[in-house]
Each structure stands twice: as structure tokens, then as C-alpha cells.
Coordinates of C-alpha atoms in Angstrom, one line a residue:
M1 CA 41.6 66.8 84.8
A2 CA 44.2 66.9 82.1
P3 CA 47.8 65.9 83.1
F4 CA 49.0 69.5 82.2
S5 CA 46.4 71.1 84.5
R6 CA 47.5 68.7 87.3
K7 CA 51.1 69.6 86.9
I8 CA 50.4 73.3 87.0
L9 CA 48.2 72.9 90.1
S10 CA 51.0 71.0 91.8
I11 CA 53.2 74.1 91.3
I12 CA 50.9 76.8 92.3
Q13 CA 49.0 75.0 95.1
P14 CA 51.4 75.5 98.0
R15 CA 51.9 79.2 97.1
F16 CA 48.3 80.2 96.7
F17 CA 46.6 78.3 99.5
I18 CA 47.0 76.4 102.7
S19 CA 47.1 72.6 102.9
Q20 CA 45.0 70.6 100.7
V21 CA 43.3 69.0 103.8
D22 CA 41.6 72.4 104.5
M23 CA 40.7 73.3 100.9
P24 CA 37.1 74.0 100.2
R25 CA 35.3 72.0 97.5
G26 CA 35.9 73.5 94.1
F27 CA 39.5 74.4 94.8
R28 CA 41.1 72.8 91.8
F29 CA 38.9 74.6 89.4
L30 CA 39.4 77.9 91.1
A31 CA 43.1 77.6 91.4
F32 CA 43.4 76.7 87.7
A33 CA 41.1 79.7 86.9
L34 CA 43.5 82.0 88.9
L35 CA 46.5 80.8 87.0
C36 CA 44.7 81.5 83.7
L37 CA 44.5 85.1 84.8
L38 CA 48.3 85.3 84.5
P39 CA 49.3 85.4 80.9
F40 CA 51.5 82.5 79.9
Q41 CA 53.4 84.8 77.4
A42 CA 54.8 86.6 80.5
A43 CA 56.9 83.6 81.0
W44 CA 58.1 82.4 84.4
G45 CA 61.6 83.6 83.7
E46 CA 60.3 87.2 83.2
Y47 CA 59.2 87.2 86.8
G48 CA 62.6 86.7 88.3
Q49 CA 61.9 87.1 92.1
V50 CA 58.8 89.1 91.6
A51 CA 56.0 87.7 93.8
K52 CA 53.7 85.5 91.9
S53 CA 51.2 84.7 94.7
P54 CA 48.2 86.9 95.0
M55 CA 48.5 89.4 97.8
P56 CA 45.6 90.8 99.8
R57 CA 45.2 94.5 99.3
I58 CA 42.8 97.1 100.8
E59 CA 40.6 99.0 98.3
G60 CA 38.6 101.8 99.9
E61 CA 38.5 104.0 96.8
M62 CA 41.2 106.3 98.4
H63 CA 44.9 105.9 99.2
A64 CA 45.5 103.9 102.4
G65 CA 48.7 105.9 103.3
I66 CA 50.2 109.3 102.8
V67 CA 49.7 110.9 99.4
W68 CA 53.3 111.9 98.5
R69 CA 52.8 113.5 95.0
I70 CA 50.3 114.6 92.5
A71 CA 50.6 115.6 88.9
T72 CA 48.4 116.7 86.0
D73 CA 48.4 117.3 82.3
Y74 CA 49.0 120.9 80.9
R75 CA 45.3 121.5 80.4
G76 CA 44.3 120.3 83.9
R77 CA 41.9 117.6 83.0
Y78 CA 42.8 115.0 85.5
L79 CA 44.9 114.5 88.5
A80 CA 47.3 111.6 89.1
S81 CA 48.2 110.7 92.7
V82 CA 50.6 108.3 94.4
G83 CA 51.1 107.1 98.0
G84 CA 52.3 104.6 100.4
D85 CA 49.5 102.2 99.6
K86 CA 51.4 101.3 96.3
T87 CA 48.8 102.6 93.9
L88 CA 48.6 105.2 91.2
R89 CA 45.1 106.8 91.2
I90 CA 43.6 109.0 88.6
W91 CA 40.9 111.6 89.5
S92 CA 38.7 113.9 87.5
L93 CA 39.4 117.5 88.1
R94 CA 36.0 118.3 87.2
D95 CA 34.2 116.7 90.0
G96 CA 36.9 114.7 92.0
R97 CA 35.5 111.4 90.8
L98 CA 38.0 108.4 90.9
L99 CA 38.5 107.4 87.2
K100 CA 40.9 104.5 87.6
V101 CA 43.4 102.7 89.8
L102 CA 46.7 101.6 88.2
R103 CA 49.0 99.2 89.9
V104 CA 52.8 98.4 89.6
P105 CA 54.5 95.1 90.6
I106 CA 54.7 95.0 94.4
G107 CA 56.1 92.8 97.1
Q108 CA 55.8 92.5 100.9
G109 CA 56.8 95.3 103.2
A110 CA 57.8 98.6 101.5
E111 CA 58.3 97.1 98.1
G112 CA 56.1 98.9 95.6
K113 CA 55.5 102.1 97.6
L114 CA 55.2 105.0 95.2
F115 CA 56.7 108.4 96.1
A116 CA 56.8 110.2 92.7
V117 CA 54.6 110.8 89.7
A118 CA 54.7 112.9 86.6
V119 CA 52.3 113.4 83.8
S120 CA 53.4 114.3 80.2
P121 CA 52.0 117.7 79.1
D122 CA 49.5 116.1 76.6
G123 CA 48.3 113.7 79.3
A124 CA 49.1 110.6 77.4
K125 CA 51.9 109.2 79.7
V126 CA 52.1 108.9 83.4
A127 CA 55.5 108.0 85.1
V128 CA 55.7 106.7 88.6
G129 CA 58.6 105.7 90.9
G130 CA 59.4 105.0 94.5
L131 CA 60.7 101.8 96.2
T132 CA 60.0 99.9 93.1
G133 CA 61.9 96.8 92.0
W134 CA 64.4 96.7 94.8
A135 CA 63.2 93.4 96.3
W136 CA 64.1 91.4 93.1
E137 CA 66.8 93.5 91.4
Q138 CA 68.4 95.5 94.2
K139 CA 67.9 98.4 91.9
I140 CA 64.9 100.7 91.3
S141 CA 62.7 101.0 88.3
I142 CA 60.5 103.8 86.8
Y143 CA 57.3 102.7 85.2
L144 CA 55.6 104.6 82.4
F145 CA 51.8 104.0 82.0
D146 CA 49.7 104.7 79.0
F147 CA 46.8 106.8 80.4
K148 CA 44.1 105.4 78.1
S149 CA 44.9 101.6 78.3
G150 CA 46.3 101.6 81.9
E151 CA 49.1 99.4 80.7
I152 CA 52.8 99.9 81.5
T153 CA 54.5 100.8 78.2
R154 CA 58.0 101.1 79.5
R155 CA 60.1 100.1 82.4
I156 CA 63.3 102.2 83.1
P157 CA 65.5 100.0 85.4
N158 CA 68.8 100.2 87.4
L159 CA 68.3 103.4 89.3
P160 CA 70.5 103.4 92.5
G161 CA 68.0 104.4 95.0
V162 CA 64.3 105.3 95.9
V163 CA 62.9 107.7 93.4
S164 CA 61.7 110.8 95.3
H165 CA 60.6 113.1 92.3
L166 CA 59.9 112.9 88.7
A167 CA 59.3 115.7 86.0
F168 CA 58.6 115.7 82.3
S169 CA 60.1 118.5 80.2
R170 CA 57.6 121.0 78.7
S171 CA 57.8 119.2 75.4
G172 CA 57.2 115.8 77.0
N173 CA 60.3 114.3 75.3
Y174 CA 62.5 114.1 78.4
L175 CA 61.9 112.7 81.9
A176 CA 64.1 113.8 84.9
A177 CA 64.4 111.7 88.0
V178 CA 66.1 112.3 91.4
T179 CA 66.7 109.8 94.1
A180 CA 67.0 109.5 97.9
K181 CA 69.6 107.0 99.0
E182 CA 72.6 106.9 96.6
S183 CA 71.4 110.3 95.7
E184 CA 71.7 111.6 92.2
L185 CA 70.0 113.3 89.1
R186 CA 69.1 111.3 85.9
V187 CA 67.7 112.6 82.7
Y188 CA 66.0 110.1 80.2
R189 CA 64.6 110.2 76.8
A190 CA 61.0 109.4 77.3
A191 CA 60.5 107.7 74.0
D192 CA 62.9 104.8 74.6
G193 CA 64.2 105.3 78.2
A194 CA 67.8 106.1 77.0
L195 CA 69.9 107.7 79.9
L196 CA 71.0 111.1 78.6
A197 CA 72.7 112.5 81.7
R198 CA 73.4 112.0 85.3
D199 CA 75.0 113.8 88.3
K200 CA 76.1 111.9 91.3
S201 CA 77.7 114.7 93.2
Y202 CA 75.0 115.1 95.9
G203 CA 75.8 114.8 99.6
D204 CA 72.2 113.8 100.7
Y205 CA 68.8 112.9 99.5
V206 CA 67.5 114.8 96.5
N207 CA 63.9 116.0 97.1
W208 CA 62.9 117.8 93.9
V209 CA 63.6 118.4 90.2
D210 CA 61.8 120.8 87.7
F211 CA 62.2 121.8 84.1
D212 CA 62.0 125.3 82.7
P213 CA 60.6 126.1 79.2
S214 CA 64.0 126.0 77.6
G215 CA 64.9 122.6 79.0
R216 CA 67.1 123.7 81.9
L217 CA 66.8 121.9 85.3
V218 CA 66.8 123.0 89.0
T219 CA 67.1 120.4 91.9
A220 CA 66.7 120.7 95.6
S221 CA 68.6 118.5 98.0
E222 CA 68.8 117.7 101.6
D223 CA 72.6 118.5 101.5
G224 CA 71.4 122.1 101.6
F225 CA 72.2 123.1 98.0
L226 CA 70.1 124.4 95.1
R227 CA 71.6 123.3 91.8
L228 CA 70.9 124.8 88.3
Y229 CA 71.7 122.9 85.1
D230 CA 71.7 124.2 81.5
A231 CA 69.7 122.7 78.6
S232 CA 72.6 120.2 78.0
Y233 CA 72.2 119.1 81.8
R234 CA 75.6 120.6 82.8
L235 CA 75.8 122.2 86.2
S236 CA 75.8 125.9 85.7
A237 CA 75.2 127.2 89.3
K238 CA 75.1 125.9 92.9
K239 CA 73.7 127.8 95.9
D240 CA 74.4 126.9 99.5
L241 CA 71.2 127.7 101.5
G242 CA 72.9 127.5 104.8
K243 CA 70.7 125.9 107.5
G244 CA 67.8 125.4 105.1
K245 CA 66.8 122.0 103.8
P246 CA 65.2 122.7 100.5
Y247 CA 62.2 120.4 99.8
S248 CA 60.8 121.8 96.6
A249 CA 61.9 124.1 93.8
Q250 CA 59.9 125.4 90.8
F251 CA 60.7 127.6 87.9
S252 CA 58.3 130.5 87.1
P253 CA 56.4 130.0 83.8
D254 CA 59.0 132.2 82.0
G255 CA 62.0 130.5 83.7
R256 CA 63.4 133.8 85.1
R257 CA 62.8 132.9 88.8
I258 CA 62.9 129.9 91.1
L259 CA 60.7 129.5 94.1
V260 CA 62.0 127.3 96.9
G261 CA 60.2 125.8 99.9
F262 CA 62.0 124.3 102.9
R263 CA 61.4 121.2 105.1
N264 CA 62.7 122.8 108.2
L265 CA 62.0 126.5 107.9
A266 CA 58.8 128.5 108.1
R267 CA 59.7 130.6 105.0
I268 CA 60.0 130.4 101.3
M269 CA 62.5 132.2 99.0
V270 CA 62.7 133.4 95.4
F271 CA 66.0 133.0 93.4
S272 CA 67.2 134.2 90.1
G273 CA 66.6 131.5 87.4
K274 CA 69.8 132.8 85.7
D275 CA 72.5 132.5 88.5
L276 CA 70.5 131.5 91.7
K277 CA 71.0 134.9 93.2
A278 CA 68.6 135.5 96.1
L279 CA 65.9 137.9 95.0
Q280 CA 63.3 138.1 97.8
V281 CA 61.8 136.4 100.9
P282 CA 57.9 136.7 100.8
D283 CA 56.1 137.8 103.9
T284 CA 55.5 134.8 106.1
T285 CA 53.8 136.7 109.1
G286 CA 51.8 134.2 111.2
V287 CA 53.6 131.1 109.7
T288 CA 55.2 129.0 112.5
R289 CA 55.7 125.8 110.7
N290 CA 57.2 124.9 107.4
L291 CA 56.0 125.8 103.9
R292 CA 57.5 122.8 102.1
A293 CA 55.4 122.7 99.0
V294 CA 55.5 125.6 96.5
A295 CA 54.1 126.5 93.1
W296 CA 53.8 129.4 90.6
S297 CA 50.4 130.4 89.3
R298 CA 50.1 129.6 85.6
D299 CA 50.2 133.3 84.6
G300 CA 53.3 133.8 86.9
R301 CA 51.6 136.6 88.7
S302 CA 51.3 135.0 92.1
I303 CA 53.1 132.3 94.2
L304 CA 51.7 129.7 96.5
A305 CA 53.1 127.6 99.4
A306 CA 51.9 125.0 101.8
G307 CA 53.0 122.4 104.3
S308 CA 52.4 122.3 108.1
H309 CA 51.2 126.0 108.2
W310 CA 48.0 126.4 110.2
S311 CA 45.0 128.8 109.6
K312 CA 41.6 128.6 111.0
G313 CA 42.3 125.2 112.5
M314 CA 43.4 123.6 109.3
R315 CA 46.6 123.2 107.2
A316 CA 46.4 126.1 104.6
V317 CA 47.6 127.1 101.3
R318 CA 49.1 130.7 101.3
R319 CA 49.0 132.8 98.2
W320 CA 50.9 135.9 97.6
S321 CA 50.1 138.4 94.7
E322 CA 52.6 140.3 92.6
R323 CA 55.1 137.5 92.4
G324 CA 55.5 137.4 96.2
V325 CA 55.9 141.0 97.1
G326 CA 52.2 141.7 97.4
A327 CA 49.6 140.9 99.9
F328 CA 48.9 137.3 101.0
V329 CA 45.8 135.3 101.9
D330 CA 45.5 131.9 103.4
F331 CA 43.1 129.1 102.2
P332 CA 42.4 126.4 104.7
A333 CA 42.5 123.0 102.9
S334 CA 43.3 119.9 104.9
K335 CA 43.5 118.5 108.5
S336 CA 47.0 117.1 107.9
T337 CA 50.4 118.2 106.4
I338 CA 50.1 119.2 102.8
T339 CA 52.7 117.4 100.9
H340 CA 52.3 118.8 97.3
I341 CA 50.4 121.6 95.6
L342 CA 49.8 122.3 91.9
A343 CA 48.7 125.6 90.3
L344 CA 46.1 124.7 87.6
P345 CA 44.4 126.8 84.8
N346 CA 41.8 129.4 85.9
G347 CA 43.5 130.0 89.2
R348 CA 42.6 126.6 90.7
V349 CA 44.9 124.8 93.2
A350 CA 45.2 121.0 93.6
Y351 CA 46.8 119.6 96.8
A352 CA 47.7 116.3 98.4
S353 CA 48.1 115.7 102.1
A354 CA 49.1 113.1 104.6
D355 CA 45.5 112.5 105.8
P356 CA 45.5 110.8 103.2
A357 CA 43.5 113.3 101.0
V358 CA 43.5 115.0 97.6
G359 CA 41.5 118.1 96.9
L360 CA 40.9 121.1 94.7
L361 CA 40.4 124.8 95.5
D362 CA 38.9 127.3 93.2
A363 CA 40.5 130.7 92.4
Q364 CA 38.9 132.2 95.5
G365 CA 40.2 129.4 97.7
F366 CA 36.8 127.6 98.1
P367 CA 36.8 123.9 98.0
V368 CA 35.7 122.2 94.8
F369 CA 36.2 118.7 96.3
H370 CA 38.1 117.1 99.1
N371 CA 38.5 113.3 98.9
G372 CA 39.5 112.3 102.4
R373 CA 40.6 109.2 104.2
A374 CA 39.0 105.8 104.0
T375 CA 41.3 104.4 106.8
A376 CA 41.4 104.9 110.5
A377 CA 44.2 107.2 111.8
F378 CA 46.1 105.4 114.5
Q379 CA 48.7 108.0 115.2
R380 CA 49.4 108.5 118.8
I381 CA 47.2 105.6 119.8
G382 CA 49.7 104.3 122.3
Q383 CA 48.1 103.2 125.5
R384 CA 44.6 103.4 123.8
L385 CA 45.2 100.3 121.8
L386 CA 43.5 97.9 124.2
I387 CA 42.9 94.2 124.0
S388 CA 41.1 91.5 125.9
P389 CA 43.4 89.3 127.8
D390 CA 43.2 86.5 125.2
A391 CA 43.5 89.1 122.4
T392 CA 40.3 88.1 120.6
Q393 CA 38.9 91.6 121.1
V394 CA 40.6 94.9 120.3
Q395 CA 39.7 98.5 121.2
F396 CA 41.0 101.2 118.9
G397 CA 40.2 104.8 117.7
Y398 CA 39.3 106.0 114.3
D399 CA 41.1 109.3 114.9
P400 CA 44.5 110.2 116.1
G401 CA 45.1 109.7 119.8
G402 CA 42.4 107.1 120.0
G403 CA 39.5 109.5 119.2
S404 CA 36.2 108.2 118.0
P405 CA 36.7 104.8 119.9
A406 CA 35.3 101.4 118.8
H407 CA 35.9 97.8 119.5
F408 CA 35.9 94.6 117.4
S409 CA 35.5 90.9 118.5
V410 CA 37.1 88.4 116.3
R411 CA 35.2 85.5 118.0
H412 CA 31.7 87.1 117.3
L413 CA 32.7 89.2 114.2
Q414 CA 31.1 92.3 115.7
L415 CA 32.2 95.9 115.4
Q416 CA 30.7 98.3 118.0
Q417 CA 31.2 102.0 118.4
G418 CA 32.4 103.4 121.7
K419 CA 34.5 101.8 124.5
G420 CA 34.1 98.2 125.3
G421 CA 32.3 97.3 128.5
G422 CA 34.5 94.6 129.9
G423 CA 37.2 93.2 127.7
G424 CA 35.2 90.3 126.4
E425 CA 35.2 86.5 126.9
T426 CA 38.3 86.1 129.1
K427 CA 38.1 87.1 132.7
A428 CA 40.7 89.6 133.9
S429 CA 41.1 88.1 137.4
G430 CA 44.6 86.8 136.5
L431 CA 46.2 90.1 135.6
S432 CA 49.5 91.0 137.2
G433 CA 49.9 94.2 139.2
N434 CA 51.6 95.9 136.3
Q435 CA 48.7 95.1 133.9
K436 CA 46.1 96.2 136.2
N437 CA 47.9 99.5 136.4
Q438 CA 47.9 99.6 132.5
A439 CA 44.2 98.9 132.1
K440 CA 43.4 102.6 132.4
G441 CA 40.2 102.1 134.4
Q442 CA 38.5 99.9 131.9
K443 CA 37.9 96.6 133.6
G444 CA 39.1 93.6 131.6
W445 CA 41.0 95.5 128.9
L446 CA 44.8 95.3 128.7
A447 CA 46.9 98.3 127.7
P448 CA 50.4 97.7 126.5
L449 CA 53.0 97.4 129.3
T450 CA 55.6 100.1 128.8
Q451 CA 57.5 99.6 132.0
H452 CA 58.8 96.4 133.7
P453 CA 61.4 95.7 136.5
K454 CA 63.4 93.4 134.1
V455 CA 63.3 95.8 131.1
E456 CA 64.7 99.2 131.2
I457 CA 64.0 101.2 128.0
K458 CA 65.5 104.6 127.4
G459 CA 65.2 107.0 124.6
L460 CA 61.6 106.3 123.4
D461 CA 60.8 110.0 123.8
K462 CA 63.4 110.7 121.0
G463 CA 62.4 107.8 119.0
K464 CA 65.7 107.4 117.0
V465 CA 68.2 106.2 119.6
V466 CA 66.8 103.5 121.9
H467 CA 68.7 101.7 124.7
V468 CA 67.5 98.6 126.5
N469 CA 69.2 97.5 129.6
G470 CA 72.1 99.6 128.6
R471 CA 72.4 98.1 125.0
E472 CA 71.7 100.4 122.0
L473 CA 69.3 98.9 119.5
E474 CA 70.4 99.0 115.8
L475 CA 67.8 100.8 113.8
K476 CA 67.7 101.9 110.2
R477 CA 68.5 105.4 109.2
N478 CA 65.4 107.5 109.6
E479 CA 63.6 104.7 111.5
V480 CA 61.6 106.2 114.3
V481 CA 60.1 104.2 117.1
H482 CA 56.5 104.8 117.8
S483 CA 55.3 102.2 120.1
V484 CA 56.4 99.5 122.7
A485 CA 54.9 96.6 124.6
I486 CA 56.7 94.4 127.1
A487 CA 55.7 90.9 127.8
P488 CA 54.1 90.4 131.2
N489 CA 57.0 88.1 132.3
G490 CA 59.5 90.6 131.0
R491 CA 61.3 88.1 128.8
F492 CA 60.9 90.1 125.5
F493 CA 59.2 93.1 124.1
L494 CA 57.9 94.6 120.9
L495 CA 58.9 97.8 119.3
G496 CA 56.8 99.4 116.5
S497 CA 58.7 101.7 114.2
S498 CA 58.2 103.6 110.9
F499 CA 59.4 100.6 109.0
Y500 CA 59.1 97.4 111.2
L501 CA 57.3 95.6 113.9
R502 CA 60.3 94.2 115.9
L503 CA 60.6 91.6 118.6
Y504 CA 63.5 91.7 121.0
A505 CA 64.7 89.6 123.9
R506 CA 65.2 91.6 127.1
N507 CA 69.0 91.8 126.5
G508 CA 68.4 93.7 123.3
R509 CA 68.9 90.8 120.9
E510 CA 66.5 91.0 117.9
M511 CA 64.4 87.8 117.6
W512 CA 62.4 88.6 114.5
K513 CA 61.1 91.6 112.5
Y514 CA 58.0 92.2 110.3
A515 CA 58.1 94.6 107.4
A516 CA 55.2 96.8 108.3
P517 CA 52.6 98.1 105.7
G518 CA 52.9 101.5 107.4
P519 CA 54.2 103.1 110.5
T520 CA 53.5 100.8 113.5
W521 CA 51.6 103.2 115.6
G522 CA 50.6 100.9 118.4
V523 CA 51.4 97.5 119.8
N524 CA 50.2 95.2 122.5
L525 CA 50.5 91.7 123.9
S526 CA 48.1 89.1 125.2
Q527 CA 48.1 88.1 128.8
D528 CA 50.0 84.9 128.1
G529 CA 52.4 86.7 125.8
K530 CA 51.7 84.4 122.8
L531 CA 49.8 86.9 120.6
A532 CA 50.8 90.3 119.4
V533 CA 48.4 93.0 118.1
A534 CA 49.7 95.9 116.1
A535 CA 48.0 99.0 114.5
F536 CA 49.6 100.2 111.3
G537 CA 49.6 103.3 109.1
D538 CA 47.7 101.6 106.4
G539 CA 44.6 101.5 108.7
T540 CA 44.9 97.8 109.6
I541 CA 45.1 96.1 112.9
R542 CA 46.9 92.7 112.7
W543 CA 47.5 89.7 115.0
F544 CA 50.8 87.8 115.1
R545 CA 51.8 84.5 116.7
I546 CA 54.9 85.3 118.7
G547 CA 56.6 81.9 118.6
H548 CA 56.0 81.3 114.9
Q549 CA 56.9 84.8 113.6
K550 CA 53.7 84.7 111.4
E551 CA 50.9 87.2 110.7
L552 CA 47.6 85.4 111.6
L553 CA 44.9 87.9 110.8
A554 CA 44.4 91.4 109.6
F555 CA 41.4 93.7 110.3
F556 CA 40.4 96.8 108.3
P557 CA 37.7 99.1 109.7
H558 CA 36.5 101.6 107.1
Y559 CA 36.4 105.3 108.3
D560 CA 32.7 105.4 107.6
K561 CA 32.5 103.5 111.0
K562 CA 30.2 100.9 109.4
R563 CA 32.0 98.6 107.0
W564 CA 34.8 96.3 108.0
V565 CA 36.7 93.3 106.6
V566 CA 39.0 90.8 108.2
W567 CA 41.2 88.2 106.4
T568 CA 44.0 85.8 106.7
P569 CA 47.2 85.4 104.7
Q570 CA 45.6 82.3 103.2
K571 CA 42.9 84.5 101.6
Y572 CA 40.0 83.6 103.8
F573 CA 38.0 86.6 104.9
A574 CA 34.7 87.8 106.6
A575 CA 33.1 91.2 106.0
S576 CA 30.2 93.3 107.1
P577 CA 27.3 93.6 104.7
G578 CA 28.5 95.4 101.5
A579 CA 32.1 95.4 102.6
E580 CA 33.4 92.5 100.4
E581 CA 34.8 95.1 97.9
L582 CA 37.1 96.6 100.5
I583 CA 39.6 93.7 100.1
G584 CA 41.0 92.1 96.9
W585 CA 43.9 90.2 95.5
H586 CA 46.8 91.9 93.8
V587 CA 48.4 89.7 91.1
N588 CA 51.8 90.6 89.6
R589 CA 52.2 89.9 86.0
G590 CA 56.0 90.4 85.7
R591 CA 58.5 93.2 86.1
G592 CA 57.4 95.3 83.3
R593 CA 53.6 94.9 83.3
A594 CA 50.8 96.5 85.2
A595 CA 49.3 94.2 87.9
Y596 CA 45.8 92.8 88.1
F597 CA 43.4 93.4 91.0
H598 CA 40.6 91.1 91.7
P599 CA 38.0 92.0 94.4
S600 CA 37.2 89.2 96.8
S601 CA 33.6 89.3 95.7
S602 CA 34.7 88.1 92.2
F603 CA 35.4 84.7 93.6
G604 CA 32.0 84.0 95.1
K605 CA 31.7 82.5 98.5
T606 CA 34.6 80.1 98.3
Y607 CA 36.8 82.2 100.6
N608 CA 34.1 84.1 102.5
R609 CA 34.6 81.9 105.5
P610 CA 33.4 83.6 108.8
D611 CA 33.6 80.1 110.4
V612 CA 37.4 79.9 109.8
I613 CA 38.0 83.5 111.1
K614 CA 36.1 83.0 114.3
K615 CA 38.1 80.0 115.3
L616 CA 41.5 81.3 114.3
L617 CA 42.7 82.9 117.5
R618 CA 41.5 80.0 119.8

């Protein structure tokens, strides 16, 4: 091997793989090939602190987390969607087929999660934002993709907080962005990313921004105000909505009216597009939960709203005729909260939901397609996240609350449907009295301990304020606790929250935390307290070594209840037949370039190592 190649390998070797002693034959060639995938012209300096090592990512042909926003071109040819799985997905609005997956630079934890997307009216450009770039710049970036090539053509840096919504002007020449933390409105020239205007006078998160045909803007903020800006982006009117927390706001096609949906109210309202004067409150008979997402039909003759509203056992889109004063009809659409709706040509309605799912209804409200989850839903799994005493087996449910149960053995690499028969290889005779009580009648399986004489935890029912032995735990704003597991000896405990998996000593001192890939819905601890198991919102179950603060293993069961894949941080994996494509390696190429994604199958059998996986938890 040439001296230059040896030098490069000496740089990348510790980052890409584990020790050379454990490297399979052919490593050097593969490592060099991987490096060649990263264009040298990007230059190491361009990366700054952007992660250079390949990162394992799930790819189930659907978002692996909540779909937060969708957008389309004016003609309604394709749909762009973004979510917590850090991907931008492009769908055909003809048949729902996935056309392409585009990827921004990402990092560990929440870095790279996408919460906003906008498509230029001609469909040529797609803008995305979210928690993008904070890990290496302590500022946020917006990325503009070219639709045809899939490449990032522009990066707009230096935003102060997470981007919550994006909108192109009707001409496509301007891009408006609003942010959550350090809340503000910004308007950019799309051609070169020049900042044209900004407003920092918000008292809380800004949820929404929309352009009218003349270039005026309206925003909706958690501070309770609706704001109207003229075509020069000067504030022209401001409306206090009292107890209402406006989530979305959209101009009618002629700009004369503004439709507003609320995060916390079971109603919507229509305001004047001239001065924000309240005009009407459409009939919300039968609505008991919020209608957060709103839209005007393309002809302006009807209005639509959706959110947590139920109809016929599903979350529904409600449509009113005659600009909201006429009769209404409900169209059942999704099993989970609808986060965004779009009115399309010919009366069609596209929607996104927290399932995760994206879908399309025709003008009569019948489904054209519904692309649902590929991931298990671990919400409310709680006491149903069971493990064998040595944690080599785990029992879970594909559906919320532990529904559709299944169990997986790491030692045998077997997935079986239904409840396990006995907890596996390690006998349960050594269980403490507390653990026997937590086993829920399934011999040999351990449920998480939530009570212990040495650990008094209060406030879990509220989730946001938690006290342990009289000491209040410090959590982030909007961080909600979902799960807890106490060590059998009572010396420490785990908390799973919306942002982290946290380990605490029994006196409330934090020992370590892990940036979760999604809400930590369930946690558990092995009988000896050395291994932790956690179920996350991205549909994975992961094992951790308590003493070393390290992730050991990740398991992804596909929602088809047949395919599965399990992998280590060192890139070794094992999979059921045909499931190799469910996992791949994400490779950043710098701050302003689209990332590469390489399916595990593209590297042959080098890292397909069931023998390594089987021995890992011993």
C-alpha cells in the first residue's frame, strides 16, 4: 500500500472502526474505499466539527418519527415531507410512491432533526430547516435543495434558534423563516440567501408564517399574538388572541382573509387580512380536541382543519363550505394527530401525521393513498417493556401500550410474535421480592422497577417536575419524563424523557445522559443492574452498559412483524432474510453538501457478523 494510503488509514481507522485486532480481513481496502466516497475537494477544514464518521441510520422507506411538515409545488405534482428521523422525503402525488430521500448533515442526538419544509411554486427548490447545524456552529442553518439533482445548492446560516416553519413567496423569489427558541421572523432573498428583514419582538416560539399574493406576511406565535406585515415586511397589525395559542395561520387565495388554528383550543377562527379584525368562528360541533392545522381550498370557497379531532375512530379532516359559514363534513384520515394539511388542485387534501404517516384524500374525502409507519410504536409501553434477567431477551409491543406483543433473543437472533414463555436463558430464581411483583405474572421476565424503599420519586404523573428523595431534578424546557426504572439495589435509577435517557444516583445527582433518537418511551434494567434497555421513539430498542456510559447494541423490528435488524456502534450487524436494506451508513460531506447514504448490503458480508452480535451481551 502506498505511503499516502497508509497515512489516510491511520487518520480514519480509529474513527470508523474498533481496534485493529478485531478487524476482519480486507479492512484496509474497505476503509480506503469508504474514504474515497468523501470528496477531497470538500476539504477537512470545511467540516469544522461536522461528524465525519459514518453513522448507522434506519431506512424503512418511511419516516421513523413524527412527520412535522409537508409542502408541494403549485401544480401539486409531488409532496415533500420532513420529520424527526432527519430525512427529507419526496413522494409522488399521483400514487404515493417514494421518489427519493434527501439528507442534510446530521450529528448524534437531535442534531439534524427537520421540522420545516417549503417548496418553491415551480417545484425547482426545496427548503428545509429544524435543529440543523447547532452542534458545530451553535447557530441554525437552512438548506436549499435542487429538486432534480438532490444536491444542496445553498446554505443559509446563523439563525438563532430551531426553525419551526418555512414559506416561499408566491413568486418563489423570497423565503420566510420563523424560529422557536430565540423566537423571530426572518425574510431572505431565495436567489442568494441575503437577509432582507427580521423581527425579534416575539415573546415565545413562532409556529407559522405565510405569504399572501401581494407579498404580505402573517405569523402565529405561542405568545398568543397574530401578526400581520406589509409587503415591505413592516409590522402593520397585531392581534391578541387571549388564551388561544395559535399554531397555524394561512391567507385565503385572494389575501382578504386569514384562517387560524390553535394548539390548545377546539376551534378555528377567520380574521380580516386587512387589519386582523375577527370575522367568524366556524361551527365546531362535535369537536372536543384541537384543530391545529388549517388550510384554504385552492378556489377559496371552503376551509379545512385537522389536528386531534376524532371522527369514526380516526383523526379527521373537517371541511366547511361557503368560506366557513356553510355545512361541514368530516373525513377520517389517520390514527394519530394530524400535524399539517395542504389543499391541492382538484379539491384533494394532503396530510401528515404523528403515526408517522403521509396521505392524500380526494375531493370526496376518500383515501387515494396512506403511507403509514414502518416502525413499532412504543408509546405507553411502560411496564410492558420486559427483559430476561440477563437482558439478552426483550419483550415489547408493535403498537401503543404494548399491543401486538413480540420478543427477541440477542443470543439466538430470533424474533417471535406473542408473549415470551419464560424469560429465556437465565433462571429467575434469584429475583428480589420487588422484582417478582414487577414480573406481571410472566415467569422469568422482569418489568421495570418503579418503586423502591430507598428511592422516592414524585411527580412522574405530571412528567415535567420530578422530585427524587425531596430533590427536584433539573430538566430542560418542554422535557417530559415518560419512563423510569430503579436498580434492584436502589443505588441508582434511569429516567427516560422526550430528549434523553438519564442515569441518576438515588440522591438525585445526574451520572450521565444519552441524547435519545426519539422520546424514551420505556426503560428497564437487568437483574444485576449492569445493563440498561430502552425503547425509543424512532422504533429502536437499545442496550447500554451502565458503568461505561456506552451504547452496546440497537435493535429495529420493522412494523411488518417479519423483518428486523440489529447492529453495534462499530457497524457490525445481523438481519433477518431480506432486511439488510433496513440499515445503512449516513456519511456527511460537509456543512453545505447533501449527505450520502450507503445501505449495509453495499459492503457485502464484511460487517454482517451474527457471531459478533450473539456474543456481545455475555
